[in-house]
Amino acid sequence: GENVEQHPSTLSVQEGDSAVIKCTYSDSASNYFPWYKQELGKRPQLIIDIRSNVGEKKDQRIAVTLNKTAKHFSLHITETQPEDSAVYFCAATQAGYALNFGKGTSLLVTP
Amino acid sequence: DSGVTQTPKHLITATGQRVTLRCSPRSGDLSVYWYQQSLDQGLQFLIQYYNGEERAKGNILERFSAQQFPDLHSELNLSSLELGDSALYFCASSVGGLEFLYEQYFGPGTRLTVT
């Protein structure tokens, strides 16, 4: 089955800096790669996703890149703000099937 | 608000007991997924239903079962509960089964505590 690895497990940045979270996956059949943000005790919220026919996608301060050959994808957050502090999960799957999650990255943005 | 609802929000029960968690998907979504989130195991897929039929199984224990009803709501039944079953249980839904329409939206979760 699919195995998703996520790094780093914790990340601390200063407000205004950029944050990068990286994930690798094992199953070349995976074609959908979402990112979720989860605040303490709350549900995971979909923040951005990318499909295998696209190499990069951007939404305001958030961007995701995908390298299918190397089987890795990354989340980039620019101009970080304290409200970006949360746990971020990457996932990989085939369309219409369950998500295989990474272990999560705890991001702390300090003012 | 994702449009996915789950009840109850919290559940405290004793070892050996049985509980039922309920999920209502977003309007129009045919696929329901159940995930378990614990501190040591992260977010793990349990089971998926699509339009009333079981579609895929993940790391679901034999003591756990689920079903999806004709109105598309789903229930997850956990029996012979053990301390290690304490976790957050999330339901997610997606349109499912159609090309390009597979974003999954999560409900607020049910926090299960087994004492």
PDB file of C-alpha atoms in Angstrom:
ATOM      1  CA  GLY A   1       0.000   0.000   0.000  1.00  0.00           C
ATOM      2  CA  GLU A   2       0.844   3.670  -0.067  1.00  0.00           C
ATOM      3  CA  ASN A   3       3.392   4.979   2.451  1.00  0.00           C
ATOM      4  CA  VAL A   4       3.668   8.723   3.005  1.00  0.00           C
ATOM      5  CA  GLU A   5       6.573  10.245   4.889  1.00  0.00           C
ATOM      6  CA  GLN A   6       6.493  13.847   6.079  1.00  0.00           C
ATOM      7  CA  HIS A   7       9.278  16.135   7.306  1.00  0.00           C
ATOM      8  CA  PRO A   8       9.953  17.916   9.516  1.00  0.00           C
ATOM      9  CA  SER A   9       7.788  16.808  12.429  1.00  0.00           C
ATOM     10  CA  THR A  10       8.092  20.237  14.040  1.00  0.00           C
ATOM     11  CA  LEU A  11       8.880  23.596  12.499  1.00  0.00           C
ATOM     12  CA  SER A  12       9.284  26.947  14.192  1.00  0.00           C
ATOM     13  CA  VAL A  13       9.506  30.156  12.158  1.00  0.00           C
ATOM     14  CA  GLN A  14       9.267  33.841  12.848  1.00  0.00           C
ATOM     15  CA  GLU A  15       6.302  35.804  11.619  1.00  0.00           C
ATOM     16  CA  GLY A  16       6.863  36.901   8.041  1.00  0.00           C
ATOM     17  CA  ASP A  17       9.268  34.088   7.219  1.00  0.00           C
ATOM     18  CA  SER A  18       8.473  31.211   4.860  1.00  0.00           C
ATOM     19  CA  ALA A  19       7.749  27.637   5.915  1.00  0.00           C
ATOM     20  CA  VAL A  20       8.304  24.532   3.813  1.00  0.00           C
ATOM     21  CA  ILE A  21       6.999  21.055   4.576  1.00  0.00           C
ATOM     22  CA  LYS A  22       8.049  18.083   2.480  1.00  0.00           C
ATOM     23  CA  CYS A  23       6.412  14.711   1.805  1.00  0.00           C
ATOM     24  CA  THR A  24       7.370  11.631  -0.149  1.00  0.00           C
ATOM     25  CA  TYR A  25       5.095   8.847  -1.309  1.00  0.00           C
ATOM     26  CA  SER A  26       5.737   5.304  -2.466  1.00  0.00           C
ATOM     27  CA  ASP A  27       2.894   4.326  -4.800  1.00  0.00           C
ATOM     28  CA  SER A  28       3.350   5.602  -8.329  1.00  0.00           C
ATOM     29  CA  ALA A  29      -0.394   5.080  -8.909  1.00  0.00           C
ATOM     30  CA  SER A  30      -1.241   7.916  -6.493  1.00  0.00           C
ATOM     31  CA  ASN A  31      -2.595  10.891  -8.403  1.00  0.00           C
ATOM     32  CA  TYR A  32      -4.117  13.198  -5.799  1.00  0.00           C
ATOM     33  CA  PHE A  33      -2.163  15.048  -3.102  1.00  0.00           C
ATOM     34  CA  PRO A  34      -4.089  17.204  -0.619  1.00  0.00           C
ATOM     35  CA  TRP A  35      -2.824  19.185   2.350  1.00  0.00           C
ATOM     36  CA  TYR A  36      -4.821  19.605   5.532  1.00  0.00           C
ATOM     37  CA  LYS A  37      -4.453  22.034   8.415  1.00  0.00           C
ATOM     38  CA  GLN A  38      -5.599  20.918  11.839  1.00  0.00           C
ATOM     39  CA  GLU A  39      -5.903  23.137  14.872  1.00  0.00           C
ATOM     40  CA  LEU A  40      -5.905  21.557  18.306  1.00  0.00           C
ATOM     41  CA  GLY A  41      -9.048  19.509  18.877  1.00  0.00           C
ATOM     42  CA  LYS A  42     -10.551  20.535  15.558  1.00  0.00           C
ATOM     43  CA  ARG A  43     -11.203  18.768  12.290  1.00  0.00           C
ATOM     44  CA  PRO A  44      -8.612  18.618   9.488  1.00  0.00           C
ATOM     45  CA  GLN A  45      -9.353  21.347   6.967  1.00  0.00           C
ATOM     46  CA  LEU A  46      -8.412  21.049   3.321  1.00  0.00           C
ATOM     47  CA  ILE A  47      -6.213  24.012   2.435  1.00  0.00           C
ATOM     48  CA  ILE A  48      -4.857  23.104  -0.978  1.00  0.00           C
ATOM     49  CA  ASP A  49      -4.520  20.082  -3.218  1.00  0.00           C
ATOM     50  CA  ILE A  50      -2.751  19.106  -6.397  1.00  0.00           C
ATOM     51  CA  ARG A  51      -3.372  16.474  -9.012  1.00  0.00           C
ATOM     52  CA  SER A  52      -0.706  14.488 -10.789  1.00  0.00           C
ATOM     53  CA  ASN A  53      -1.188  16.295 -14.097  1.00  0.00           C
ATOM     54  CA  VAL A  54      -0.039  19.560 -12.514  1.00  0.00           C
ATOM     55  CA  GLY A  55       3.415  20.468 -11.226  1.00  0.00           C
ATOM     56  CA  GLU A  56       2.555  23.474  -9.101  1.00  0.00           C
ATOM     57  CA  LYS A  57      -0.491  25.194  -7.661  1.00  0.00           C
ATOM     58  CA  LYS A  58      -0.753  28.432  -5.740  1.00  0.00           C
ATOM     59  CA  ASP A  59      -3.467  30.003  -3.618  1.00  0.00           C
ATOM     60  CA  GLN A  60      -2.494  33.364  -2.123  1.00  0.00           C
ATOM     61  CA  ARG A  61       0.272  32.659   0.435  1.00  0.00           C
ATOM     62  CA  ILE A  62       0.124  28.895   0.002  1.00  0.00           C
ATOM     63  CA  ALA A  63       1.681  26.867  -2.795  1.00  0.00           C
ATOM     64  CA  VAL A  64       2.211  23.191  -3.437  1.00  0.00           C
ATOM     65  CA  THR A  65       4.713  21.597  -5.794  1.00  0.00           C
ATOM     66  CA  LEU A  66       4.759  18.036  -7.081  1.00  0.00           C
ATOM     67  CA  ASN A  67       7.617  16.046  -8.549  1.00  0.00           C
ATOM     68  CA  LYS A  68       6.143  12.803  -9.861  1.00  0.00           C
ATOM     69  CA  THR A  69       9.476  11.382 -10.946  1.00  0.00           C
ATOM     70  CA  ALA A  70      10.959  11.724  -7.484  1.00  0.00           C
ATOM     71  CA  LYS A  71       7.614  10.988  -5.807  1.00  0.00           C
ATOM     72  CA  HIS A  72       7.698  14.006  -3.570  1.00  0.00           C
ATOM     73  CA  PHE A  73       5.535  17.055  -2.973  1.00  0.00           C
ATOM     74  CA  SER A  74       5.921  20.109  -0.803  1.00  0.00           C
ATOM     75  CA  LEU A  75       3.839  22.789   0.879  1.00  0.00           C
ATOM     76  CA  HIS A  76       5.160  26.333   0.885  1.00  0.00           C
ATOM     77  CA  ILE A  77       3.676  29.029   3.108  1.00  0.00           C
ATOM     78  CA  THR A  78       4.998  32.547   2.575  1.00  0.00           C
ATOM     79  CA  GLU A  79       4.688  35.575   4.863  1.00  0.00           C
ATOM     80  CA  THR A  80       3.676  33.369   7.764  1.00  0.00           C
ATOM     81  CA  GLN A  81       1.315  34.710  10.404  1.00  0.00           C
ATOM     82  CA  PRO A  82       0.646  33.504  13.970  1.00  0.00           C
ATOM     83  CA  GLU A  83      -2.716  32.121  12.829  1.00  0.00           C
ATOM     84  CA  ASP A  84      -0.836  29.731  10.523  1.00  0.00           C
ATOM     85  CA  SER A  85       0.285  27.862  13.659  1.00  0.00           C
ATOM     86  CA  ALA A  86      -1.275  24.390  13.498  1.00  0.00           C
ATOM     87  CA  VAL A  87      -0.499  20.823  12.512  1.00  0.00           C
ATOM     88  CA  TYR A  88      -0.252  20.278   8.778  1.00  0.00           C
ATOM     89  CA  PHE A  89      -0.826  16.887   7.172  1.00  0.00           C
ATOM     90  CA  CYS A  90       0.032  15.814   3.669  1.00  0.00           C
ATOM     91  CA  ALA A  91      -1.748  12.890   2.035  1.00  0.00           C
ATOM     92  CA  ALA A  92      -1.550  10.844  -1.127  1.00  0.00           C
ATOM     93  CA  THR A  93      -4.123   8.661  -2.796  1.00  0.00           C
ATOM     94  CA  GLN A  94      -5.742   7.570  -6.008  1.00  0.00           C
ATOM     95  CA  ALA A  95      -8.796   9.524  -6.980  1.00  0.00           C
ATOM     96  CA  GLY A  96     -11.890   8.460  -5.061  1.00  0.00           C
ATOM     97  CA  TYR A  97     -10.087   6.407  -2.469  1.00  0.00           C
ATOM     98  CA  ALA A  98      -9.067   6.909   1.128  1.00  0.00           C
ATOM     99  CA  LEU A  99      -6.326   9.319   2.096  1.00  0.00           C
ATOM    100  CA  ASN A 100      -2.953   8.004   3.236  1.00  0.00           C
ATOM    101  CA  PHE A 101      -1.647  10.625   5.616  1.00  0.00           C
ATOM    102  CA  GLY A 102       1.815  11.630   6.665  1.00  0.00           C
ATOM    103  CA  LYS A 103       2.514  11.874  10.400  1.00  0.00           C
ATOM    104  CA  GLY A 104       2.019  15.627  10.455  1.00  0.00           C
ATOM    105  CA  THR A 105       4.144  18.746  10.962  1.00  0.00           C
ATOM    106  CA  SER A 106       3.542  20.988  13.937  1.00  0.00           C
ATOM    107  CA  LEU A 107       4.145  24.543  12.729  1.00  0.00           C
ATOM    108  CA  LEU A 108       4.685  27.331  15.232  1.00  0.00           C
ATOM    109  CA  VAL A 109       4.822  30.911  14.005  1.00  0.00           C
ATOM    110  CA  THR A 110       6.200  33.265  16.627  1.00  0.00           C
ATOM    111  CA  PRO A 111       5.468  37.011  16.512  1.00  0.00           C
TER     112      PRO A 111
ATOM    113  CA  ASP B   1     -18.248  24.463   8.677  1.00  0.00           C
ATOM    114  CA  SER B   2     -17.598  21.619   6.213  1.00  0.00           C
ATOM    115  CA  GLY B   3     -21.223  20.480   5.978  1.00  0.00           C
ATOM    116  CA  VAL B   4     -20.346  17.078   7.455  1.00  0.00           C
ATOM    117  CA  THR B   5     -21.959  16.428  10.822  1.00  0.00           C
ATOM    118  CA  GLN B   6     -21.009  13.907  13.471  1.00  0.00           C
ATOM    119  CA  THR B   7     -22.662  12.888  16.715  1.00  0.00           C
ATOM    120  CA  PRO B   8     -21.944  12.696  19.530  1.00  0.00           C
ATOM    121  CA  LYS B   9     -19.093  15.151  20.050  1.00  0.00           C
ATOM    122  CA  HIS B  10     -17.817  13.360  23.106  1.00  0.00           C
ATOM    123  CA  LEU B  11     -18.326   9.839  24.390  1.00  0.00           C
ATOM    124  CA  ILE B  12     -17.017   8.373  27.618  1.00  0.00           C
ATOM    125  CA  THR B  13     -17.538   4.692  28.197  1.00  0.00           C
ATOM    126  CA  ALA B  14     -16.031   1.707  29.960  1.00  0.00           C
ATOM    127  CA  THR B  15     -13.926  -1.135  28.634  1.00  0.00           C
ATOM    128  CA  GLY B  16     -15.948  -3.946  27.140  1.00  0.00           C
ATOM    129  CA  GLN B  17     -18.806  -1.694  26.102  1.00  0.00           C
ATOM    130  CA  ARG B  18     -20.196  -0.976  22.642  1.00  0.00           C
ATOM    131  CA  VAL B  19     -20.811   2.440  21.080  1.00  0.00           C
ATOM    132  CA  THR B  20     -22.179   3.816  17.836  1.00  0.00           C
ATOM    133  CA  LEU B  21     -20.847   6.916  16.124  1.00  0.00           C
ATOM    134  CA  ARG B  22     -22.965   8.664  13.531  1.00  0.00           C
ATOM    135  CA  CYS B  23     -22.052  10.709  10.479  1.00  0.00           C
ATOM    136  CA  SER B  24     -24.107  12.677   7.980  1.00  0.00           C
ATOM    137  CA  PRO B  25     -22.198  13.573   4.801  1.00  0.00           C
ATOM    138  CA  ARG B  26     -22.451  16.825   2.883  1.00  0.00           C
ATOM    139  CA  SER B  27     -25.513  17.133   0.710  1.00  0.00           C
ATOM    140  CA  GLY B  28     -24.827  15.351  -2.576  1.00  0.00           C
ATOM    141  CA  ASP B  29     -21.795  13.417  -1.372  1.00  0.00           C
ATOM    142  CA  LEU B  30     -22.029   9.678  -1.973  1.00  0.00           C
ATOM    143  CA  SER B  31     -18.769   8.568  -0.372  1.00  0.00           C
ATOM    144  CA  VAL B  32     -18.158   8.364   3.359  1.00  0.00           C
ATOM    145  CA  TYR B  33     -14.816   7.598   4.978  1.00  0.00           C
ATOM    146  CA  TRP B  34     -14.017   6.868   8.608  1.00  0.00           C
ATOM    147  CA  TYR B  35     -10.634   7.781  10.090  1.00  0.00           C
ATOM    148  CA  GLN B  36      -9.173   7.273  13.541  1.00  0.00           C
ATOM    149  CA  GLN B  37      -6.753   9.789  15.010  1.00  0.00           C
ATOM    150  CA  SER B  38      -4.644   8.829  17.981  1.00  0.00           C
ATOM    151  CA  LEU B  39      -1.477  10.425  19.293  1.00  0.00           C
ATOM    152  CA  ASP B  40       0.766   7.501  18.444  1.00  0.00           C
ATOM    153  CA  GLN B  41      -0.805   6.367  15.157  1.00  0.00           C
ATOM    154  CA  GLY B  42      -1.733   9.658  13.536  1.00  0.00           C
ATOM    155  CA  LEU B  43      -4.656   9.766  11.098  1.00  0.00           C
ATOM    156  CA  GLN B  44      -5.520   6.265   9.941  1.00  0.00           C
ATOM    157  CA  PHE B  45      -8.155   5.169   7.450  1.00  0.00           C
ATOM    158  CA  LEU B  46     -10.674   2.666   8.756  1.00  0.00           C
ATOM    159  CA  ILE B  47     -13.328   2.082   6.107  1.00  0.00           C
ATOM    160  CA  GLN B  48     -15.024   3.670   3.078  1.00  0.00           C
ATOM    161  CA  TYR B  49     -18.576   3.414   1.802  1.00  0.00           C
ATOM    162  CA  TYR B  50     -19.851   4.565  -1.551  1.00  0.00           C
ATOM    163  CA  ASN B  51     -23.582   4.899  -2.164  1.00  0.00           C
ATOM    164  CA  GLY B  52     -24.439   2.290   0.446  1.00  0.00           C
ATOM    165  CA  GLU B  53     -21.782  -0.256  -0.456  1.00  0.00           C
ATOM    166  CA  GLU B  54     -18.485  -0.935   1.274  1.00  0.00           C
ATOM    167  CA  ARG B  55     -15.720   0.201  -1.084  1.00  0.00           C
ATOM    168  CA  ALA B  56     -12.468  -0.185   0.807  1.00  0.00           C
ATOM    169  CA  LYS B  57     -11.137  -1.284   4.169  1.00  0.00           C
ATOM    170  CA  GLY B  58      -8.128   0.033   5.949  1.00  0.00           C
ATOM    171  CA  ASN B  59      -6.804  -0.685   9.411  1.00  0.00           C
ATOM    172  CA  ILE B  60     -10.186  -1.542  10.862  1.00  0.00           C
ATOM    173  CA  LEU B  61     -10.298  -4.021  13.715  1.00  0.00           C
ATOM    174  CA  GLU B  62     -12.711  -6.951  13.596  1.00  0.00           C
ATOM    175  CA  ARG B  63     -14.414  -5.491  16.687  1.00  0.00           C
ATOM    176  CA  PHE B  64     -15.371  -2.470  14.575  1.00  0.00           C
ATOM    177  CA  SER B  65     -18.002  -2.392  11.865  1.00  0.00           C
ATOM    178  CA  ALA B  66     -19.784   0.240   9.823  1.00  0.00           C
ATOM    179  CA  GLN B  67     -22.627   0.712   7.430  1.00  0.00           C
ATOM    180  CA  GLN B  68     -24.081   3.367   5.152  1.00  0.00           C
ATOM    181  CA  PHE B  69     -27.834   3.728   5.009  1.00  0.00           C
ATOM    182  CA  PRO B  70     -30.115   4.591   2.047  1.00  0.00           C
ATOM    183  CA  ASP B  71     -30.191   8.244   3.145  1.00  0.00           C
ATOM    184  CA  LEU B  72     -26.349   8.095   2.949  1.00  0.00           C
ATOM    185  CA  HIS B  73     -25.665   8.683   6.622  1.00  0.00           C
ATOM    186  CA  SER B  74     -23.187   6.267   8.118  1.00  0.00           C
ATOM    187  CA  GLU B  75     -22.628   4.650  11.483  1.00  0.00           C
ATOM    188  CA  LEU B  76     -19.438   3.234  12.945  1.00  0.00           C
ATOM    189  CA  ASN B  77     -19.946   0.580  15.598  1.00  0.00           C
ATOM    190  CA  LEU B  78     -17.168  -0.118  18.070  1.00  0.00           C
ATOM    191  CA  SER B  79     -17.556  -3.122  20.361  1.00  0.00           C
ATOM    192  CA  SER B  80     -15.633  -4.825  23.175  1.00  0.00           C
ATOM    193  CA  LEU B  81     -13.921  -1.500  23.709  1.00  0.00           C
ATOM    194  CA  GLU B  82     -10.355  -1.378  25.003  1.00  0.00           C
ATOM    195  CA  LEU B  83      -8.386   1.488  26.487  1.00  0.00           C
ATOM    196  CA  GLY B  84      -6.406   1.724  23.262  1.00  0.00           C
ATOM    197  CA  ASP B  85      -9.561   2.559  21.306  1.00  0.00           C
ATOM    198  CA  SER B  86      -9.609   5.994  22.905  1.00  0.00           C
ATOM    199  CA  ALA B  87      -9.136   8.412  20.021  1.00  0.00           C
ATOM    200  CA  LEU B  88     -10.742  11.012  17.818  1.00  0.00           C
ATOM    201  CA  TYR B  89     -12.926   9.436  15.162  1.00  0.00           C
ATOM    202  CA  PHE B  90     -13.495  11.494  12.046  1.00  0.00           C
ATOM    203  CA  CYS B  91     -15.912  11.014   9.239  1.00  0.00           C
ATOM    204  CA  ALA B  92     -15.186  12.568   5.864  1.00  0.00           C
ATOM    205  CA  SER B  93     -17.277  12.745   2.743  1.00  0.00           C
ATOM    206  CA  SER B  94     -16.729  13.384  -0.935  1.00  0.00           C
ATOM    207  CA  VAL B  95     -18.813  13.245  -4.061  1.00  0.00           C
ATOM    208  CA  GLY B  96     -16.841  10.150  -4.854  1.00  0.00           C
ATOM    209  CA  GLY B  97     -16.793   7.901  -7.855  1.00  0.00           C
ATOM    210  CA  LEU B  98     -16.626  10.752 -10.351  1.00  0.00           C
ATOM    211  CA  GLU B  99     -13.603  12.130 -12.106  1.00  0.00           C
ATOM    212  CA  PHE B 100     -12.101  15.260 -10.554  1.00  0.00           C
ATOM    213  CA  LEU B 101     -14.643  15.403  -7.740  1.00  0.00           C
ATOM    214  CA  TYR B 102     -12.922  13.692  -4.880  1.00  0.00           C
ATOM    215  CA  GLU B 103     -11.951  16.331  -2.343  1.00  0.00           C
ATOM    216  CA  GLN B 104     -12.694  14.996   1.124  1.00  0.00           C
ATOM    217  CA  TYR B 105     -14.260  17.206   3.777  1.00  0.00           C
ATOM    218  CA  PHE B 106     -14.055  16.235   7.407  1.00  0.00           C
ATOM    219  CA  GLY B 107     -16.661  16.395  10.123  1.00  0.00           C
ATOM    220  CA  PRO B 108     -15.920  17.802  13.603  1.00  0.00           C
ATOM    221  CA  GLY B 109     -15.096  14.362  14.991  1.00  0.00           C
ATOM    222  CA  THR B 110     -16.209  12.282  17.953  1.00  0.00           C
ATOM    223  CA  ARG B 111     -13.810  12.089  20.861  1.00  0.00           C
ATOM    224  CA  LEU B 112     -14.070   8.640  22.407  1.00  0.00           C
ATOM    225  CA  THR B 113     -12.637   8.027  25.849  1.00  0.00           C
ATOM    226  CA  VAL B 114     -12.583   4.462  27.151  1.00  0.00           C
ATOM    227  CA  THR B 115     -12.028   4.170  30.902  1.00  0.00           C
TER     228      THR B 115
END
